Short mmCIF file of C-alpha atoms in Angstrom, two decimals:
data_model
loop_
_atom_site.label_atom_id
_atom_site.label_comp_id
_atom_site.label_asym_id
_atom_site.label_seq_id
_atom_site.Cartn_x
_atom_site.Cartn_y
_atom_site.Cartn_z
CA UNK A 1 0.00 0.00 0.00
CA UNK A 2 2.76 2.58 1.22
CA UNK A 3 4.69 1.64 -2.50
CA UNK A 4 1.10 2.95 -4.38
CA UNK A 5 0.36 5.68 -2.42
CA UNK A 6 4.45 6.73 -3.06
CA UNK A 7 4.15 6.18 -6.74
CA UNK A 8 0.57 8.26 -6.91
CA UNK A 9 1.81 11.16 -5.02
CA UNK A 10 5.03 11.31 -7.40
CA UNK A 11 3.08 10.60 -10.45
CA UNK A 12 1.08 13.63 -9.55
CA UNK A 13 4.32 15.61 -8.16
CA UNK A 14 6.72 14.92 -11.29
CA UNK A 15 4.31 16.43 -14.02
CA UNK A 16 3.54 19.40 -11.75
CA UNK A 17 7.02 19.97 -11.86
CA UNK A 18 7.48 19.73 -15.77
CA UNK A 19 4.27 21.94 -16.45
CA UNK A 20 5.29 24.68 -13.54
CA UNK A 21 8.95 24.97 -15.46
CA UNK A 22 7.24 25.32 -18.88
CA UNK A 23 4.92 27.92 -17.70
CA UNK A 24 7.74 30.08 -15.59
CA UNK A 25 9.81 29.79 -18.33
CA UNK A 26 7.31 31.06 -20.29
CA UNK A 27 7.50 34.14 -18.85
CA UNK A 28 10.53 34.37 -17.06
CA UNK A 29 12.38 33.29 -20.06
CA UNK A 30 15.32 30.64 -19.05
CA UNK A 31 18.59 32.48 -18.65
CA UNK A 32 18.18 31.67 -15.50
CA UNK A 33 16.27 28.34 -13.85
CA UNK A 34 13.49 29.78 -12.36
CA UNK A 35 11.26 26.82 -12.52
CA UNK A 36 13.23 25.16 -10.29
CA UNK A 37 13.86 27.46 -7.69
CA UNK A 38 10.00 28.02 -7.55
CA UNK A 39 9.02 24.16 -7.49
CA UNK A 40 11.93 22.86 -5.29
CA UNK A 41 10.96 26.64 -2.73
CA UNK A 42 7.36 25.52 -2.93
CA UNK A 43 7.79 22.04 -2.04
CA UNK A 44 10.36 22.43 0.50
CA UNK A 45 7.45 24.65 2.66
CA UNK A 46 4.90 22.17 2.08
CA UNK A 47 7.29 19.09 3.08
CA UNK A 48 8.05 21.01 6.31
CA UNK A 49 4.74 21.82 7.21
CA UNK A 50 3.57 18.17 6.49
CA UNK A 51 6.27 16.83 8.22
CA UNK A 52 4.79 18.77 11.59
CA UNK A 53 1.32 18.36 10.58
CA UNK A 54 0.70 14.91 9.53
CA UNK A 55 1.70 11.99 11.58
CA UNK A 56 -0.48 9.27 9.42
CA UNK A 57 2.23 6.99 7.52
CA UNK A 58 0.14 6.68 4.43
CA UNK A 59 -0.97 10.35 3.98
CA UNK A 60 3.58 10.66 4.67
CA UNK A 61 4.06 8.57 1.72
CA UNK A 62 1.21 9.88 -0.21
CA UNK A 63 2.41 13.54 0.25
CA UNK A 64 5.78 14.11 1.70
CA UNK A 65 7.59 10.61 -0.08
CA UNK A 66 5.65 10.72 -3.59
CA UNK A 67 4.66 14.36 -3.96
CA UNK A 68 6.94 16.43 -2.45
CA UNK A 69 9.97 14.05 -3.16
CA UNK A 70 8.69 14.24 -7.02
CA UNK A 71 8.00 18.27 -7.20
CA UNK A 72 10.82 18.97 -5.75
CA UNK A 73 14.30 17.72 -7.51
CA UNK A 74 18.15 17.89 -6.97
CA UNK A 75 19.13 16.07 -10.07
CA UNK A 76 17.81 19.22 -12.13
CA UNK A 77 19.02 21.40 -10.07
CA UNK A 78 22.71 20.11 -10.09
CA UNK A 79 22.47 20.21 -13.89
CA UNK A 80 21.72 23.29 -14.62
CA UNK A 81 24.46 24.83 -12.11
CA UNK A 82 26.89 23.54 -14.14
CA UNK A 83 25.03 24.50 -17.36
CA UNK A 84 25.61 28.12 -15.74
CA UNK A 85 29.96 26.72 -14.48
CA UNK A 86 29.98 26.05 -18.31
CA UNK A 87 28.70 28.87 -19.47
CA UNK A 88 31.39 31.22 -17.93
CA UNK A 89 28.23 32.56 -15.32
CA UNK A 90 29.62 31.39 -11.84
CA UNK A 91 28.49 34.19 -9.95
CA UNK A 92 24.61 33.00 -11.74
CA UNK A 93 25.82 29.66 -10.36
CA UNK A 94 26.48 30.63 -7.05
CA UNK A 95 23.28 32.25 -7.23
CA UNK A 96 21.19 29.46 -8.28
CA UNK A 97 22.88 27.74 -5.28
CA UNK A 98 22.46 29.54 -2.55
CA UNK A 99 18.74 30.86 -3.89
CA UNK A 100 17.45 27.42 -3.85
CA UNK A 101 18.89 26.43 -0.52
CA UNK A 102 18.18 29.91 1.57
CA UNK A 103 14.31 29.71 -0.44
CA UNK A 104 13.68 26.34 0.31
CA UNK A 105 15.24 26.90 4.08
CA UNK A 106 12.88 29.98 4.52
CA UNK A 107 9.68 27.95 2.84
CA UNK A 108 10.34 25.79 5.34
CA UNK A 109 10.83 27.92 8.13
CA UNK A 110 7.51 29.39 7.00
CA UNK A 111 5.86 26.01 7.08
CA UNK A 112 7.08 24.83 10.32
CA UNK A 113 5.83 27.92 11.54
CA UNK A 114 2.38 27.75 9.94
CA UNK A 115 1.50 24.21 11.08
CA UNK A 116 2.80 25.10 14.94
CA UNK A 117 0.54 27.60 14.37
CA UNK A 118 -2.88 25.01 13.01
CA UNK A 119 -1.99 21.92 15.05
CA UNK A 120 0.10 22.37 17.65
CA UNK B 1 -0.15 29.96 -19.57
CA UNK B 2 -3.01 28.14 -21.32
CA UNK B 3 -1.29 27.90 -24.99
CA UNK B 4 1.70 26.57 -22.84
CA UNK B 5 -0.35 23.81 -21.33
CA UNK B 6 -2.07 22.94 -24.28
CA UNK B 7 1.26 22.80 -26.39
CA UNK B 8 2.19 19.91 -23.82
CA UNK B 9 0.87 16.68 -24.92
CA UNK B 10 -0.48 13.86 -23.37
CA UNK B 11 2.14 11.43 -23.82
CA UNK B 12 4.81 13.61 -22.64
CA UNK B 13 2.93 14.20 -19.66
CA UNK B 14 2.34 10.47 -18.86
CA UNK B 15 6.11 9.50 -19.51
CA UNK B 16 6.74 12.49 -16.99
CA UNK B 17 3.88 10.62 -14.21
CA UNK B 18 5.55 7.43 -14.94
CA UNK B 19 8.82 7.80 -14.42
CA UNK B 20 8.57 10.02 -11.73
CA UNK B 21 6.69 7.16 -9.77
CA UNK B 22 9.36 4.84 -10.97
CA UNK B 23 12.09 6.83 -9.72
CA UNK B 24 10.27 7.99 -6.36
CA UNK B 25 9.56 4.08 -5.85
CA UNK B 26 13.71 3.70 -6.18
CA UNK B 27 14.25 6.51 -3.45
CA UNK B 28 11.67 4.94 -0.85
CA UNK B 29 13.23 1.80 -1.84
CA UNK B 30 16.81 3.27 -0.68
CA UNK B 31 15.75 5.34 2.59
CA UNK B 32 14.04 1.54 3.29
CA UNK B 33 17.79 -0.19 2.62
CA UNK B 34 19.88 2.68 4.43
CA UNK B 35 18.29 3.72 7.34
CA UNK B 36 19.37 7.34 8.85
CA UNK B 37 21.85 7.82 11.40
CA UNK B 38 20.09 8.67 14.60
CA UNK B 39 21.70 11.21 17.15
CA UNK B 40 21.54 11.41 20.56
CA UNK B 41 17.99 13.00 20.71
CA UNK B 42 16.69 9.46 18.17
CA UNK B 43 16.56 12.62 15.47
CA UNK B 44 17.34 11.05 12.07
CA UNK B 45 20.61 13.78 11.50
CA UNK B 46 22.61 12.62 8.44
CA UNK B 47 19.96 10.66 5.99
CA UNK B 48 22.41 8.86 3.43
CA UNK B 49 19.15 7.24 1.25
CA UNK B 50 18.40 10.92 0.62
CA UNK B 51 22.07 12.32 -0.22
CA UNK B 52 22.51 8.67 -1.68
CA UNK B 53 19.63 9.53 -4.48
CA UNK B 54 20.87 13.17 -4.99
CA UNK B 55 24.32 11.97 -5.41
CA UNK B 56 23.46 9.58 -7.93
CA UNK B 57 21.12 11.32 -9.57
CA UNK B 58 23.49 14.02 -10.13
CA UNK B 59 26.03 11.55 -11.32
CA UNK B 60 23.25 10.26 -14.13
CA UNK B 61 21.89 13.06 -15.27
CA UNK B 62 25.26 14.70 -15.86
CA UNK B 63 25.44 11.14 -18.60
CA UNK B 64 21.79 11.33 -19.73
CA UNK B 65 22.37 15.07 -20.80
CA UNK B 66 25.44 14.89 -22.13
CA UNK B 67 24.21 12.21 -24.15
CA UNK B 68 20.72 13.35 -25.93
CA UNK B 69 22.34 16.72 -26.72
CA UNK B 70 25.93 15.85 -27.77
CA UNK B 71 25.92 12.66 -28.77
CA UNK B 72 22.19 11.56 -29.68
CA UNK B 73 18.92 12.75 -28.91
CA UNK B 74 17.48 9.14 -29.07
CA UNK B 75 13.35 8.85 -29.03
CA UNK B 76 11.17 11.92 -28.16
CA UNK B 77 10.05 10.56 -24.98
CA UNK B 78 13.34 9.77 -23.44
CA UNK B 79 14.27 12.95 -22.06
CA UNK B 80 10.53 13.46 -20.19
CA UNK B 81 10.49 10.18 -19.02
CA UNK B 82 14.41 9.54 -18.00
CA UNK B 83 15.05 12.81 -17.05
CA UNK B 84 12.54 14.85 -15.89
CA UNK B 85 10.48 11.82 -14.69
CA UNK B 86 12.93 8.91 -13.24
CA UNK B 87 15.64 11.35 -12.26
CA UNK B 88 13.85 14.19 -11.12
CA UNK B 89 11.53 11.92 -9.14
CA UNK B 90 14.75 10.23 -7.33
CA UNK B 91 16.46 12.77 -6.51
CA UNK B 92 14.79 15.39 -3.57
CA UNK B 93 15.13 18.87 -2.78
CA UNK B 94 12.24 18.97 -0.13
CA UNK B 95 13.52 15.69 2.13
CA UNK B 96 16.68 17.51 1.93
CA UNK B 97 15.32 20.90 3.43
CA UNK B 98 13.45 18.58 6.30
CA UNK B 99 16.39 16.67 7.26
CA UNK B 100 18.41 20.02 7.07
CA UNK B 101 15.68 21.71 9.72
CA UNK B 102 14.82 18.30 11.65
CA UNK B 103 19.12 18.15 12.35
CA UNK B 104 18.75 21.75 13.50
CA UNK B 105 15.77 21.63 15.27
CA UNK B 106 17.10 18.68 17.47
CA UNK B 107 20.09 20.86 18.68
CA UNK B 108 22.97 19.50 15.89
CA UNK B 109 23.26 22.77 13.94
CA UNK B 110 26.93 21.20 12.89
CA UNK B 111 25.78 18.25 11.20
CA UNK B 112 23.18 20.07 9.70
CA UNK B 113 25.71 22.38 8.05
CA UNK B 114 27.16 19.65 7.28
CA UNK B 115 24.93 18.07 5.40
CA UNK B 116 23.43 20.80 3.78
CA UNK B 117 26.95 21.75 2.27
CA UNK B 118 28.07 17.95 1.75
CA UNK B 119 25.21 16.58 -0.34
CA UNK B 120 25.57 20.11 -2.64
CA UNK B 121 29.02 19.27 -3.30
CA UNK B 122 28.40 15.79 -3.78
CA UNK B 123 25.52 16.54 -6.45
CA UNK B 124 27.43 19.18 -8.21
CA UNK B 125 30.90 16.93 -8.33
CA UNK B 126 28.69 14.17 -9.19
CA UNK B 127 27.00 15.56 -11.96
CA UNK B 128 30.44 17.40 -13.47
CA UNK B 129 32.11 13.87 -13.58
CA UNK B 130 28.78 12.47 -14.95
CA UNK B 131 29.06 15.05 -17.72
CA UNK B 132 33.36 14.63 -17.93
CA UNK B 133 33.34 10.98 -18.30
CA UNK B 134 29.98 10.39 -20.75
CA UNK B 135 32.01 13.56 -23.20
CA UNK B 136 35.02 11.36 -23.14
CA UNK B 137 33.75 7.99 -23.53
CA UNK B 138 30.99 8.68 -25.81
CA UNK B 139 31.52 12.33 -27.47
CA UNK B 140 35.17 10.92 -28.05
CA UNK B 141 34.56 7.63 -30.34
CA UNK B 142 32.07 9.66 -31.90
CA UNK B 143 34.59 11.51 -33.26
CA UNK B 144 36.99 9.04 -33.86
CA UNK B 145 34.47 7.13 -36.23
CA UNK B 146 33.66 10.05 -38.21
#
């Protein structure tokens, strides 16, 4: 059961992903990764705040595991650092960084905040 | 933002769905084969599944890129479902944020500096060599055929 509700929540969280890029990009343009940042800031909050909020293992897996894990991605956002390394742009690099890790460390500060403020 | 969504098709959307669930099924099956280490407070505080899959998933999609745009492209649907789906769906930015707060919030600000700054080396180093080696092996004989 834990291995469906995984797989659901990621086959819901990986598209989401995709379409979110395609639309920021859209306007945003992609000299810079913006799609990312947004998706991988956005899920970090909610994963915090679930991770408070919900104690149930299968809404965890459903949620935090497959959703979250599946919106949110590392693999991306390694790539396209070095896309930026290659392309002369380290100080873009360094941005992308340290904009991804202090956004998705304040998201989260945010959502541990929020759901002490709902449920505990 | 409509036109955008409606350029997407179908199909690319459902490789997306599918290999993200194939790829998030890989990183549950890791955090279930490599537990975290626990600190004194029973606070998981260094999670090697997660910086396992972010590693590796650096490491792979420095190959997979390397290889649709410099060497082949290969079938349409390769890039949505190997890459954005599989990949992006095993590696995690948001388990890394929680174990990064869940490290600090039980007292062990160190190791949560620590890994915070050891799994962003590891994915970036892992990804460059990912992108070194596939150029060499692959871009390489390319060459030397034509």
């Amino acid at each position: 059961m834990t291995l469906l509700l995984v797989a659901l929540g990621a086959a819901l969280g990986a598209p989401l992903r995709f379409l979110t890029d395609l639309v920021v990009a859209h306007y945003a343009g992609r000299r810079l990764p913006w799609g990312t940042l947004v998706v991988n800031v956005a899920g970090s909050g909610l994963a915090v705040f679930l991770a408070v909020a919900v104690a149930d293992p299968g809404w965890t897996a459903l949620l935090a595991v497959g959703f979250c894990g599946a919106l949110t991605t590392y693999s991306t956002l390694s790539y396209e650092t070095l896309l930026l390394v290659e392309d002369g742009r380290w100080n873009h690099a360094l941005w992308n960084v340290a904009a991804n890790l202090a956004g998705g460390l304040g998201a989260g500060l945010a959502g541990f905040a929020l759901a002490h403020l709902l449920f505990i | 933002m409509s036109q955008v969504l409606r350029a997407t098709p179908g199909s690319v959307l459902a490789a997306v769905a599918l290999g993200g669930a194939v790829g998030a099924l890989a990183r549950h099956g890791l955090t279930v084969a490599l537990p975290s280490v626990t600190g004194s407070f029973g606070v998981a505080v260094f999670d090697i599944a997660t910086f396992t899959a972010n590693l590796v998933g650096g490491l792979l999609i420095g190959v997979l890129m390397v290889t649709i745009t410099e060497v082949a492209p290969g079938p349409a649907h390769l890039r949505p479902f190997l890459g954005v789906g599989v990949l992006g769906g095993f590696t995690t930015f948001s388990t890394y944020i929680v174990d990064i707060g869940a490290a600090a919030n039980a007292g062990a600000a160190l190791l949560a500096l620590i890994f915070a700054f050891a799994t962003m080396a590891a994915a970036l180093v892992a990804a460059a060599v990912g992108m070194w080696a596939t150029r060499r092996l692959l871009v390489r004989r390319r060459e030397a055929d034509e």
